[in-house]
């Protein structure tokens, strides 16, 4: 974190704002940082535990906790005062991550024709393709948020060399399970869609399973290792179900 | 045998919808549900049943249908030309559809989304607490010709079940108009004179639009924010007005994404969202900012009106002109049938 972002956090954040008529946003920063992301996750857990009257749903974005309330029953200012008490009860930037999180190891093919932009992304990061794949495979990343598409995780934070921009032109379509990179983050695609993120790896993991009783697999705060496998292993795992060979364990 | 709705032909944008599945924002799934929730309330009032029962949403174009058993139906939302066995029937009204009769629903004459409600509702499998298709997420899908849908038991909720031939006054939400907007946490990204210009501008609903949202083209220049392109992605909710890269507003609807990085100038009130969804390409719209307190009062009044819809239901009066039409339809129909048999 730079001195500037630290100052911004202490001066202006956390900040409570409004989203539409029935949404409240508690923001812990206006740029992505590990402490702000951790604060948002920890505050949401505390909020869910406190379960204030009239709050119907909560969620987190990269650096904020969101809550939806019954605007016809609960006055925004009264709720803000109640949330403010919880917010001021401690330093959320120093809070531990909530409990009940999971570590996932997801087999990933780096590069090849399955993930054709590894070399291009590595070059933007100033690395060889092999070094780039090795470093990403060795980095344990956190699910910073789930969003844009159902079950789709944004993961980070990657080392500084991965502060590479998104492409200006969109890739026509990446498949489900595509591992993509930009701006020190990874996105593991839950839908097949056009994207500006560079496609560096391919997994056989389906983050969203609409036909299942448990359609959402990853949760904000979970951690992931994208472990390298060869193409033959990947093809075999693809036939082994929606986990694609991924294994999980509780984070103690 | 269980009651079924048989879909003989289907327009391109037909799906099962209810009030959606709130509660999954944390997992990246927006609420979804009917694009026009007011139409759901109207259908429920006409059939004296719960507004959470699923109905058939028809984007722009209906289809032709039969039922396996005599079934009460109601038609709401964007007015479409409807007939039963060739005889025109009123929109925004309830009717009895006899088993084997053919219900024809044509294109929308105003608005976008028409709804076919059925006594007992559509009883497809509940997924994550709702029956509605979420097309963007791949939950459920479009309803195709040649399929049929199970119907629920048509209960007699309050002793008035079974009644048909009822109508509600037609609403004005199909022709564009004014959208009331509350400010949000990013409204401050826009300078005061940009917001004044935003309120003074007339917009045209662009051709681009679907259940995720609609683009509104301004008369004149687009709108600039002071935020630049560096805004961090934040939670998005239906109603949010994103100002996209070229300065054009995009109003998000039921099936929107759950996070987004474009700055938002404000949010359309929930009770005005049906007006957004029902604005056909070319419809003219404008925005008016209200305070959150005013917005809450407006929303409360709209909720009271929705609650009072059952009391607003009136018997459908037959215009003598319509009856003449009806007779001529039957006459022509009979002649045609005889001709067919003889050929």
Coordinates of C-alpha atoms in Angstrom, one line a residue:
Chain A
X1 CA 0.0 0.0 0.0
X2 CA 1.3 3.4 -0.9
X3 CA 1.4 6.3 1.6
X4 CA -1.3 8.0 -0.4
X5 CA -3.7 5.2 -0.2
X6 CA -3.1 4.8 3.5
X7 CA -3.8 8.4 4.0
X8 CA -7.0 8.2 1.9
X9 CA -8.2 5.3 4.0
X10 CA -7.7 7.0 7.3
X11 CA -9.2 10.3 6.1
X12 CA -12.1 9.3 4.0
X13 CA -12.7 5.6 4.7
X14 CA -14.6 3.7 5.8
X15 CA -17.5 5.6 4.2
X16 CA -21.2 4.8 4.1
X17 CA -23.0 5.5 0.9
X18 CA -26.3 4.6 -0.8
X19 CA -27.0 2.3 -3.7
X20 CA -30.5 2.9 -5.1
X21 CA -33.4 3.2 -2.6
X22 CA -32.7 0.0 -0.6
X23 CA -29.0 -0.5 -0.7
X24 CA -26.2 0.6 1.6
X25 CA -22.5 0.4 0.8
X26 CA -19.8 0.5 3.4
X27 CA -16.6 1.2 1.5
X28 CA -13.1 0.6 2.9
X29 CA -11.2 2.3 0.0
X30 CA -11.4 3.5 -3.6
X31 CA -8.5 1.4 -4.8
X32 CA -8.0 -2.3 -4.3
X33 CA -5.7 -3.2 -1.4
X34 CA -5.3 -6.3 0.7
X35 CA -6.3 -4.6 3.9
X36 CA -9.4 -3.0 2.3
X37 CA -10.5 -6.3 0.9
X38 CA -9.9 -8.1 4.2
X39 CA -11.9 -5.3 6.0
X40 CA -14.9 -5.8 3.6
X41 CA -14.9 -9.5 4.2
X42 CA -14.5 -9.2 8.0
X43 CA -17.1 -6.5 8.2
X44 CA -19.7 -8.5 6.2
X45 CA -19.1 -11.5 8.5
X46 CA -19.7 -9.3 11.6
X47 CA -22.7 -7.7 10.0
X48 CA -24.3 -11.1 9.2
X49 CA -23.6 -12.1 12.8
X50 CA -25.3 -9.0 14.2
X51 CA -28.2 -9.4 11.7
X52 CA -29.7 -5.9 12.1
X53 CA -33.5 -5.7 11.7
X54 CA -34.6 -5.0 8.2
X55 CA -31.4 -6.1 6.5
X56 CA -32.4 -8.7 3.8
X57 CA -29.1 -9.5 2.1
X58 CA -25.4 -8.8 2.3
X59 CA -22.5 -9.1 -0.1
X60 CA -19.0 -7.9 -0.7
X61 CA -17.3 -6.3 -3.6
X62 CA -13.5 -5.8 -3.8
X63 CA -13.3 -3.2 -1.1
X64 CA -16.9 -2.7 0.2
X65 CA -19.6 -4.5 2.1
X66 CA -23.1 -4.1 0.6
X67 CA -26.4 -4.6 2.4
X68 CA -29.9 -4.5 1.1
X69 CA -32.6 -3.4 3.4
X70 CA -36.4 -3.0 3.5
X71 CA -36.6 0.7 2.6
X72 CA -40.3 0.8 3.3
X73 CA -39.9 -0.5 6.9
X74 CA -36.4 0.8 7.9
X75 CA -35.2 4.4 7.8
X76 CA -31.8 4.7 6.0
X77 CA -30.5 7.2 8.6
X78 CA -31.5 5.0 11.5
X79 CA -29.8 2.0 9.9
X80 CA -26.7 4.0 9.1
X81 CA -26.4 4.9 12.7
X82 CA -26.8 1.3 13.8
X83 CA -24.2 0.2 11.1
X84 CA -21.9 3.1 12.2
X85 CA -21.8 1.7 15.7
X86 CA -20.5 -1.6 14.4
X87 CA -18.2 0.1 12.0
X88 CA -16.6 2.2 14.8
X89 CA -16.3 -0.7 17.2
X90 CA -12.9 -1.7 15.9
X91 CA -10.2 -1.2 13.2
X92 CA -11.5 -3.4 10.4
X93 CA -8.3 -3.0 8.4
X94 CA -6.6 -4.9 11.2
X95 CA -9.3 -7.5 11.4
X96 CA -8.6 -11.2 10.7
X97 CA -10.3 -12.8 7.7
X98 CA -13.5 -14.6 8.7
X99 CA -13.5 -18.3 9.6
X100 CA -14.9 -21.2 7.6
X101 CA -12.8 -20.5 4.5
X102 CA -11.5 -23.2 2.1
X103 CA -8.3 -23.7 0.2
X104 CA -8.8 -25.0 -3.3
X105 CA -6.1 -26.6 -5.5
X106 CA -7.3 -26.4 -9.1
X107 CA -5.4 -28.3 -11.8
X108 CA -4.5 -25.8 -14.6
X109 CA -2.9 -26.1 -18.0
X110 CA -0.7 -23.1 -18.6
X111 CA -0.4 -21.9 -22.3
X112 CA -0.8 -24.3 -25.2
X113 CA -3.6 -23.8 -27.7
X114 CA -6.0 -24.1 -24.8
X115 CA -4.8 -20.8 -23.3
X116 CA -3.2 -19.0 -26.2
X117 CA -2.2 -15.7 -24.4
X118 CA 0.3 -16.9 -21.9
X119 CA 3.3 -15.7 -23.9
X120 CA 1.8 -12.3 -24.6
X121 CA 0.8 -11.8 -20.9
X122 CA 4.3 -13.0 -19.7
X123 CA 5.9 -10.5 -22.1
X124 CA 3.8 -7.7 -20.7
X125 CA 4.9 -8.8 -17.2
X126 CA 8.6 -8.9 -18.3
X127 CA 8.9 -12.7 -17.8
X128 CA 9.4 -15.8 -19.9
X129 CA 6.3 -17.9 -20.5
X130 CA 7.7 -20.6 -18.3
X131 CA 8.6 -18.2 -15.5
X132 CA 5.2 -16.6 -15.7
X133 CA 3.4 -19.9 -15.4
X134 CA 5.7 -21.1 -12.6
X135 CA 5.1 -17.9 -10.6
X136 CA 1.3 -17.9 -11.0
X137 CA 1.1 -21.6 -10.1
X138 CA 3.1 -20.9 -6.9
X139 CA 1.0 -18.0 -5.8
X140 CA -1.8 -18.7 -3.3
X141 CA -4.5 -16.2 -4.2
X142 CA -7.6 -15.1 -2.4
X143 CA -11.1 -14.9 -3.8
X144 CA -11.4 -11.1 -3.4
X145 CA -15.0 -11.1 -4.7
X146 CA -17.5 -13.0 -6.7
X147 CA -19.2 -11.0 -9.4
X148 CA -20.0 -9.9 -12.9
X149 CA -21.2 -13.4 -13.7
X150 CA -22.7 -16.0 -11.3
X151 CA -20.0 -17.8 -9.2
X152 CA -17.2 -16.0 -11.0
X153 CA -14.2 -15.2 -8.7
X154 CA -11.8 -12.3 -8.9
X155 CA -8.5 -13.5 -7.3
X156 CA -5.4 -11.8 -6.0
X157 CA -3.3 -10.1 -5.3
X158 CA -0.6 -11.1 -7.7
X159 CA 3.0 -9.7 -7.5
X160 CA 3.7 -6.3 -8.8
X161 CA 5.0 -7.4 -12.3
X162 CA 1.4 -8.5 -13.0
X163 CA 0.1 -5.0 -13.0
X164 CA -0.6 -5.3 -16.7
X165 CA -3.6 -3.6 -18.4
X166 CA -6.5 -5.4 -19.9
X167 CA -6.4 -5.6 -23.7
X168 CA -8.1 -2.8 -25.6
X169 CA -9.6 -5.3 -28.0
X170 CA -11.8 -8.0 -26.6
X171 CA -11.1 -11.7 -27.1
X172 CA -14.1 -13.1 -28.9
X173 CA -14.9 -15.7 -26.3
X174 CA -13.1 -17.6 -23.6
X175 CA -14.4 -21.0 -22.4
X176 CA -15.8 -21.8 -19.0
X177 CA -12.9 -22.5 -16.6
X178 CA -10.5 -20.1 -18.4
X179 CA -7.9 -18.5 -16.1
X180 CA -7.2 -15.0 -17.2
X181 CA -5.0 -12.2 -15.9
X182 CA -4.8 -8.4 -15.7
X183 CA -4.1 -5.6 -13.1
X184 CA -2.6 -8.0 -10.5
X185 CA -5.7 -10.1 -10.5
X186 CA -6.9 -13.5 -11.9
X187 CA -10.4 -14.2 -13.1
X188 CA -11.6 -17.8 -13.4
X189 CA -14.5 -17.6 -15.9
X190 CA -17.8 -19.2 -14.9
X191 CA -19.5 -18.4 -18.2
X192 CA -18.2 -18.3 -21.8
X193 CA -18.0 -14.7 -22.8
X194 CA -16.0 -12.0 -24.6
X195 CA -13.3 -10.4 -22.4
X196 CA -10.4 -8.0 -22.2
X197 CA -8.6 -10.2 -19.8
X198 CA -5.7 -12.3 -21.2
X199 CA -6.2 -16.1 -21.3
X200 CA -3.2 -17.8 -19.7
X201 CA -4.5 -21.0 -18.3
X202 CA -7.3 -23.5 -18.7
X203 CA -9.0 -25.5 -16.0
X204 CA -11.7 -28.1 -16.1
X205 CA -13.3 -26.5 -13.0
X206 CA -16.8 -25.1 -13.3
X207 CA -17.3 -22.2 -10.8
X208 CA -21.0 -22.1 -11.5
X209 CA -23.2 -25.2 -11.7
X210 CA -26.8 -24.1 -12.5
X211 CA -28.0 -27.7 -12.6
X212 CA -26.7 -28.5 -9.1
X213 CA -28.2 -28.1 -5.6
X214 CA -25.0 -26.3 -4.7
X215 CA -24.5 -24.1 -7.8
X216 CA -21.9 -21.8 -6.2
X217 CA -18.6 -23.4 -5.4
X218 CA -16.2 -20.7 -4.3
X219 CA -16.9 -18.1 -1.6
X220 CA -15.4 -14.7 -1.0
X221 CA -12.3 -15.2 1.2
X222 CA -11.5 -18.7 -0.1
X223 CA -8.0 -19.3 -1.3
X224 CA -6.8 -21.0 -4.5
X225 CA -3.6 -22.5 -5.9
X226 CA -3.7 -23.0 -9.7
X227 CA -1.4 -26.0 -9.8
X228 CA 0.2 -26.8 -13.2
X229 CA -0.7 -30.0 -15.0
X230 CA 0.0 -31.2 -18.5
X231 CA -2.5 -31.4 -21.2
X232 CA -3.1 -35.1 -21.0
X233 CA -3.9 -34.8 -17.3
X234 CA -6.3 -31.9 -18.1
X235 CA -8.1 -33.9 -20.7
X236 CA -8.5 -36.8 -18.3
X237 CA -9.8 -34.5 -15.5
X238 CA -12.3 -32.9 -17.9
X239 CA -14.2 -36.1 -18.0
X240 CA -14.1 -36.5 -14.2
X241 CA -16.9 -34.1 -13.3
X242 CA -17.3 -30.4 -12.6
X243 CA -14.5 -30.1 -10.1
X244 CA -12.0 -30.9 -12.8
X245 CA -9.7 -32.6 -10.4
X246 CA -9.8 -29.8 -7.9
X247 CA -9.4 -30.7 -4.2
X248 CA -10.3 -28.6 -1.2
X249 CA -9.4 -28.4 2.5
X250 CA -10.6 -26.2 5.3
X251 CA -8.3 -23.3 6.1
X252 CA -7.4 -23.6 9.8
Chain B
X1 CA -53.5 -36.1 -15.7
X2 CA -51.9 -32.9 -14.6
X3 CA -52.8 -29.6 -16.1
X4 CA -50.5 -28.3 -18.8
X5 CA -50.0 -25.3 -21.0
X6 CA -49.2 -26.4 -24.5
X7 CA -47.0 -24.0 -26.6
X8 CA -47.7 -24.4 -30.2
X9 CA -45.8 -21.5 -31.6
X10 CA -43.5 -19.1 -29.6
X11 CA -42.0 -15.7 -30.2
X12 CA -38.2 -15.4 -29.9
X13 CA -38.2 -14.0 -26.3
X14 CA -40.5 -16.2 -24.3
X15 CA -39.6 -17.3 -20.8
X16 CA -41.1 -18.4 -17.5
X17 CA -40.8 -15.6 -15.0
X18 CA -41.8 -14.8 -11.4
X19 CA -40.6 -12.3 -8.8
X20 CA -37.0 -13.6 -9.2
X21 CA -34.5 -15.0 -6.6
X22 CA -33.1 -12.4 -4.3
X23 CA -30.3 -13.3 -1.9
X24 CA -27.5 -14.4 -4.2
X25 CA -25.8 -11.1 -4.9
X26 CA -22.8 -12.3 -2.9
X27 CA -22.4 -15.2 -5.4
X28 CA -22.7 -12.9 -8.5
X29 CA -26.3 -13.8 -9.3
X30 CA -28.7 -10.9 -9.8
X31 CA -32.3 -11.2 -8.7
X32 CA -33.8 -11.6 -12.2
X33 CA -37.5 -12.3 -12.4
X34 CA -40.1 -10.5 -14.5
X35 CA -38.9 -7.4 -16.4
X36 CA -42.2 -5.7 -15.5
X37 CA -43.1 -6.6 -11.9
X38 CA -46.2 -4.4 -12.0
X39 CA -47.6 -6.7 -14.7
X40 CA -47.1 -9.6 -12.2
X41 CA -49.1 -7.7 -9.6
X42 CA -51.8 -7.0 -12.1
X43 CA -52.0 -10.6 -13.2
X44 CA -52.2 -11.8 -9.6
X45 CA -55.0 -9.3 -8.9
X46 CA -57.0 -10.3 -12.0
X47 CA -56.8 -14.0 -11.0
X48 CA -57.1 -13.4 -7.3
X49 CA -53.9 -15.3 -6.6
X50 CA -50.4 -14.9 -5.3
X51 CA -48.1 -12.6 -7.3
X52 CA -45.3 -15.0 -6.7
X53 CA -46.8 -17.5 -9.1
X54 CA -44.9 -17.9 -12.3
X55 CA -46.2 -16.6 -15.6
X56 CA -45.1 -16.6 -19.2
X57 CA -43.2 -13.5 -20.2
X58 CA -43.3 -12.6 -24.0
X59 CA -40.8 -10.1 -25.3
X60 CA -42.3 -8.2 -28.3
X61 CA -44.3 -11.2 -29.6
X62 CA -46.6 -13.8 -28.2
X63 CA -47.4 -17.2 -29.7
X64 CA -50.2 -19.7 -29.8
X65 CA -51.3 -21.9 -27.0
X66 CA -53.7 -24.5 -25.8
X67 CA -54.4 -25.9 -22.3
X68 CA -55.1 -29.5 -21.4
X69 CA -57.9 -28.5 -19.0
X70 CA -60.2 -25.5 -18.8
X71 CA -58.0 -22.8 -17.3
X72 CA -58.4 -19.2 -16.2
X73 CA -55.9 -16.9 -17.8
X74 CA -55.0 -13.2 -17.5
X75 CA -53.2 -11.1 -20.0
X76 CA -51.1 -8.1 -18.7
X77 CA -48.1 -6.0 -19.6
X78 CA -47.5 -4.7 -23.1
X79 CA -50.8 -4.8 -25.0
X80 CA -50.7 -7.5 -27.7
X81 CA -53.4 -8.6 -30.1
X82 CA -55.1 -11.6 -28.5
X83 CA -57.8 -14.0 -29.6
X84 CA -59.4 -17.2 -28.5
X85 CA -60.5 -19.5 -31.4
X86 CA -60.2 -16.4 -33.7
X87 CA -62.4 -14.1 -31.6
X88 CA -60.6 -11.0 -30.2
X89 CA -60.3 -10.9 -26.4
X90 CA -59.4 -7.9 -24.3
X91 CA -55.9 -7.3 -22.9
X92 CA -55.4 -6.4 -19.3
X93 CA -58.2 -8.8 -18.5
X94 CA -58.9 -12.4 -17.3
X95 CA -60.7 -15.0 -19.5
X96 CA -61.6 -18.6 -19.4
X97 CA -59.6 -20.7 -21.8
X98 CA -61.4 -24.0 -22.5
X99 CA -59.4 -27.2 -23.1
X100 CA -58.6 -27.5 -26.8
X101 CA -59.4 -23.9 -27.6
X102 CA -56.6 -22.0 -29.3
X103 CA -55.2 -18.8 -27.7
X104 CA -53.4 -16.6 -30.1
X105 CA -51.2 -13.7 -29.0
X106 CA -49.6 -11.5 -31.6
X107 CA -47.1 -8.7 -31.5
X108 CA -47.0 -5.9 -29.0
X109 CA -48.9 -2.8 -30.1
X110 CA -47.2 -0.7 -27.4
X111 CA -44.5 -1.6 -24.9
X112 CA -42.2 -4.6 -24.9
X113 CA -43.1 -7.4 -22.4
X114 CA -46.5 -9.0 -22.4
X115 CA -47.5 -11.6 -19.8
X116 CA -49.8 -14.7 -19.9
X117 CA -50.8 -15.6 -16.4
X118 CA -52.6 -18.9 -15.6
X119 CA -54.8 -19.9 -12.7
X120 CA -52.5 -21.8 -10.3
X121 CA -49.4 -20.4 -12.1
X122 CA -46.7 -22.3 -14.1
X123 CA -45.4 -25.1 -11.9
X124 CA -42.0 -25.8 -13.3
X125 CA -39.2 -27.0 -10.9
X126 CA -38.1 -24.5 -8.3
X127 CA -34.4 -23.7 -8.7
X128 CA -32.7 -21.7 -6.0
X129 CA -36.1 -20.6 -4.6
X130 CA -37.7 -19.5 -7.9
X131 CA -39.0 -20.7 -11.2
X132 CA -37.9 -17.8 -13.3
X133 CA -35.4 -18.3 -16.1
X134 CA -32.3 -16.2 -15.7
X135 CA -31.1 -16.1 -19.3
X136 CA -27.8 -14.3 -18.6
X137 CA -26.8 -16.8 -16.0
X138 CA -28.0 -19.9 -17.8
X139 CA -30.7 -20.9 -15.3
X140 CA -33.6 -22.2 -17.3
X141 CA -33.9 -20.9 -20.8
X142 CA -36.3 -19.7 -23.4
X143 CA -39.6 -21.5 -24.0
X144 CA -39.7 -23.0 -27.4
X145 CA -42.6 -24.0 -29.7
X146 CA -43.7 -27.6 -29.3
X147 CA -43.1 -27.8 -25.5
X148 CA -45.6 -27.7 -22.7
X149 CA -45.4 -26.4 -19.2
X150 CA -47.0 -27.9 -16.0
X151 CA -49.6 -25.8 -14.3
X152 CA -50.3 -25.6 -10.5
X153 CA -53.5 -26.3 -8.8
X154 CA -55.9 -23.4 -9.3
X155 CA -56.8 -22.8 -5.7
X156 CA -59.7 -20.7 -4.5
X157 CA -57.6 -18.4 -2.4
X158 CA -60.3 -16.0 -1.1
X159 CA -63.5 -17.4 -2.4
X160 CA -63.2 -15.4 -5.6
X161 CA -61.2 -17.9 -7.5
X162 CA -62.9 -19.2 -10.6
X163 CA -64.0 -15.7 -11.7
X164 CA -63.0 -14.5 -15.1
X165 CA -64.1 -11.6 -17.4
X166 CA -62.5 -9.1 -15.1
X167 CA -60.3 -6.1 -16.1
X168 CA -58.0 -3.4 -14.7
X169 CA -57.6 0.1 -16.1
X170 CA -54.8 0.3 -18.6
X171 CA -51.6 1.9 -17.3
X172 CA -49.5 4.6 -19.1
X173 CA -46.1 2.8 -18.6
X174 CA -45.8 1.5 -22.1
X175 CA -45.1 4.9 -23.8
X176 CA -42.0 6.2 -22.1
X177 CA -42.3 9.3 -19.9
X178 CA -40.7 10.4 -16.7
X179 CA -38.4 8.2 -14.6
X180 CA -37.7 9.3 -11.0
X181 CA -34.2 8.9 -9.9
X182 CA -32.5 8.8 -6.4
X183 CA -28.9 9.8 -6.0
X184 CA -26.3 7.2 -5.0
X185 CA -22.8 6.9 -3.8
X186 CA -21.3 7.9 -7.2
X187 CA -23.7 10.8 -8.1
X188 CA -20.9 13.1 -6.8
X189 CA -18.7 12.0 -9.7
X190 CA -20.9 14.2 -11.9
X191 CA -20.6 18.0 -11.8
X192 CA -23.8 19.9 -10.8
X193 CA -24.3 21.3 -14.3
X194 CA -24.0 17.9 -15.8
X195 CA -26.8 16.6 -13.5
X196 CA -28.9 19.7 -14.4
X197 CA -28.4 18.9 -18.1
X198 CA -29.1 15.2 -17.5
X199 CA -32.5 16.2 -16.0
X200 CA -33.2 18.6 -18.9
X201 CA -32.4 16.1 -21.6
X202 CA -34.8 13.9 -23.6
X203 CA -33.7 10.4 -24.2
X204 CA -34.7 7.8 -26.8
X205 CA -34.8 4.1 -26.0
X206 CA -32.2 2.6 -28.3
X207 CA -32.6 -0.6 -30.3
X208 CA -30.1 -2.2 -27.9
X209 CA -31.8 -3.6 -24.9
X210 CA -32.8 -6.8 -23.2
X211 CA -33.6 -8.2 -19.7
X212 CA -30.2 -7.0 -18.5
X213 CA -30.7 -3.4 -19.3
X214 CA -31.5 -0.8 -21.9
X215 CA -29.5 2.0 -23.5
X216 CA -31.0 5.4 -23.7
X217 CA -29.6 7.8 -26.3
X218 CA -29.6 11.5 -25.3
X219 CA -30.7 14.3 -27.6
X220 CA -27.4 16.1 -27.7
X221 CA -24.1 15.3 -26.1
X222 CA -23.4 12.4 -23.7
X223 CA -22.5 12.9 -20.0
X224 CA -19.1 13.3 -18.5
X225 CA -18.0 12.2 -15.0
X226 CA -15.0 13.4 -13.1
X227 CA -14.2 9.8 -12.2
X228 CA -12.4 8.9 -15.5
X229 CA -12.0 5.2 -16.3
X230 CA -10.3 4.3 -13.1
X231 CA -13.5 3.6 -11.0
X232 CA -13.2 0.4 -9.1
X233 CA -15.9 -2.2 -9.9
X234 CA -18.7 -2.0 -7.3
X235 CA -22.0 -3.7 -6.6
X236 CA -24.7 -2.9 -9.1
X237 CA -28.5 -3.3 -8.6
X238 CA -31.4 -3.1 -11.0
X239 CA -32.3 0.5 -11.6
X240 CA -28.8 1.8 -11.5
X241 CA -28.0 4.2 -14.4
X242 CA -24.5 3.5 -15.7
X243 CA -22.9 6.2 -17.8
X244 CA -20.9 4.2 -20.3
X245 CA -17.6 5.2 -21.9
X246 CA -19.2 7.3 -24.6
X247 CA -21.4 9.2 -22.1
X248 CA -24.6 7.3 -22.9
X249 CA -26.8 6.1 -20.0
X250 CA -27.6 2.4 -19.6
X251 CA -30.4 1.6 -17.2
X252 CA -29.9 -1.8 -15.5
X253 CA -32.9 -4.2 -15.3
X254 CA -33.7 -7.4 -13.4
X255 CA -31.1 -9.6 -15.1
X256 CA -28.2 -7.2 -14.8
X257 CA -24.6 -8.2 -13.9
X258 CA -23.8 -7.8 -10.2
X259 CA -20.7 -5.6 -10.3
X260 CA -19.6 -2.9 -12.7
X261 CA -17.0 -0.2 -13.2
X262 CA -18.9 2.5 -15.1
X263 CA -19.9 5.4 -12.9
X264 CA -23.5 5.6 -11.9
X265 CA -25.3 8.9 -11.9
X266 CA -28.2 7.6 -9.9
X267 CA -30.9 4.9 -9.7
X268 CA -34.3 4.7 -11.1
X269 CA -36.9 4.0 -8.4
X270 CA -38.1 0.4 -8.4
X271 CA -41.7 1.5 -9.1
X272 CA -40.5 3.2 -12.3
X273 CA -38.5 0.3 -13.6
X274 CA -41.5 -1.3 -15.4
X275 CA -41.6 2.0 -17.4
X276 CA -38.0 1.5 -18.4
X277 CA -38.5 -2.2 -19.3
X278 CA -41.6 -1.4 -21.3
X279 CA -40.2 1.5 -23.3
X280 CA -40.0 0.1 -26.9
X281 CA -37.2 1.2 -29.1
X282 CA -37.9 4.8 -30.1
X283 CA -39.8 5.6 -26.9
X284 CA -39.0 9.0 -25.3
X285 CA -37.9 9.2 -21.7
X286 CA -36.6 11.8 -19.2
X287 CA -35.2 11.6 -15.7
X288 CA -36.1 13.6 -12.7
X289 CA -34.0 13.5 -9.5
X290 CA -35.9 13.2 -6.2
X291 CA -34.4 13.0 -2.7
X292 CA -34.2 9.6 -1.0
X293 CA -37.0 10.7 1.3
X294 CA -39.2 11.7 -1.7
X295 CA -38.3 8.4 -3.3
X296 CA -39.3 6.4 -0.3
X297 CA -42.6 8.2 -0.1
X298 CA -43.2 7.5 -3.9
X299 CA -42.3 3.9 -3.5
X300 CA -44.6 3.5 -0.4
X301 CA -47.5 5.0 -2.4
X302 CA -46.8 2.7 -5.3
X303 CA -46.8 -0.3 -2.9
X304 CA -50.2 0.8 -1.5
X305 CA -51.6 1.0 -5.1
X306 CA -50.3 -2.4 -5.9
X307 CA -51.9 -3.8 -2.8
X308 CA -55.2 -2.1 -3.8
X309 CA -55.2 -3.6 -7.3
X310 CA -57.7 -6.4 -6.3
X311 CA -60.2 -3.7 -5.3
X312 CA -59.6 -1.9 -8.7
X313 CA -60.6 -5.0 -10.7
X314 CA -63.9 -4.4 -12.6
X315 CA -66.1 -6.7 -14.7
X316 CA -65.2 -6.6 -18.4
X317 CA -68.0 -4.7 -20.2
X318 CA -68.7 -5.8 -23.7
X319 CA -68.9 -3.0 -26.2
X320 CA -71.8 -3.7 -28.7
X321 CA -69.2 -2.9 -31.4
X322 CA -67.0 -5.7 -30.1
X323 CA -69.9 -8.1 -30.1
X324 CA -70.6 -7.4 -33.7
X325 CA -67.0 -8.1 -34.5
X326 CA -67.2 -11.3 -32.5
X327 CA -70.2 -12.5 -34.5
X328 CA -68.5 -11.7 -37.8
X329 CA -65.4 -13.6 -36.7
X330 CA -67.5 -16.7 -35.9
X331 CA -69.4 -16.5 -39.2
X332 CA -66.2 -16.2 -41.2
X333 CA -64.7 -19.0 -39.2
X334 CA -67.6 -21.3 -39.8
X335 CA -67.6 -20.6 -43.6
X336 CA -63.9 -21.3 -43.8
X337 CA -64.2 -24.5 -41.8
X338 CA -67.0 -25.7 -44.1
X339 CA -64.9 -24.9 -47.2
X340 CA -62.0 -26.8 -45.8
X341 CA -64.1 -29.8 -45.1
X342 CA -65.4 -29.8 -48.6
X343 CA -62.1 -29.4 -50.4

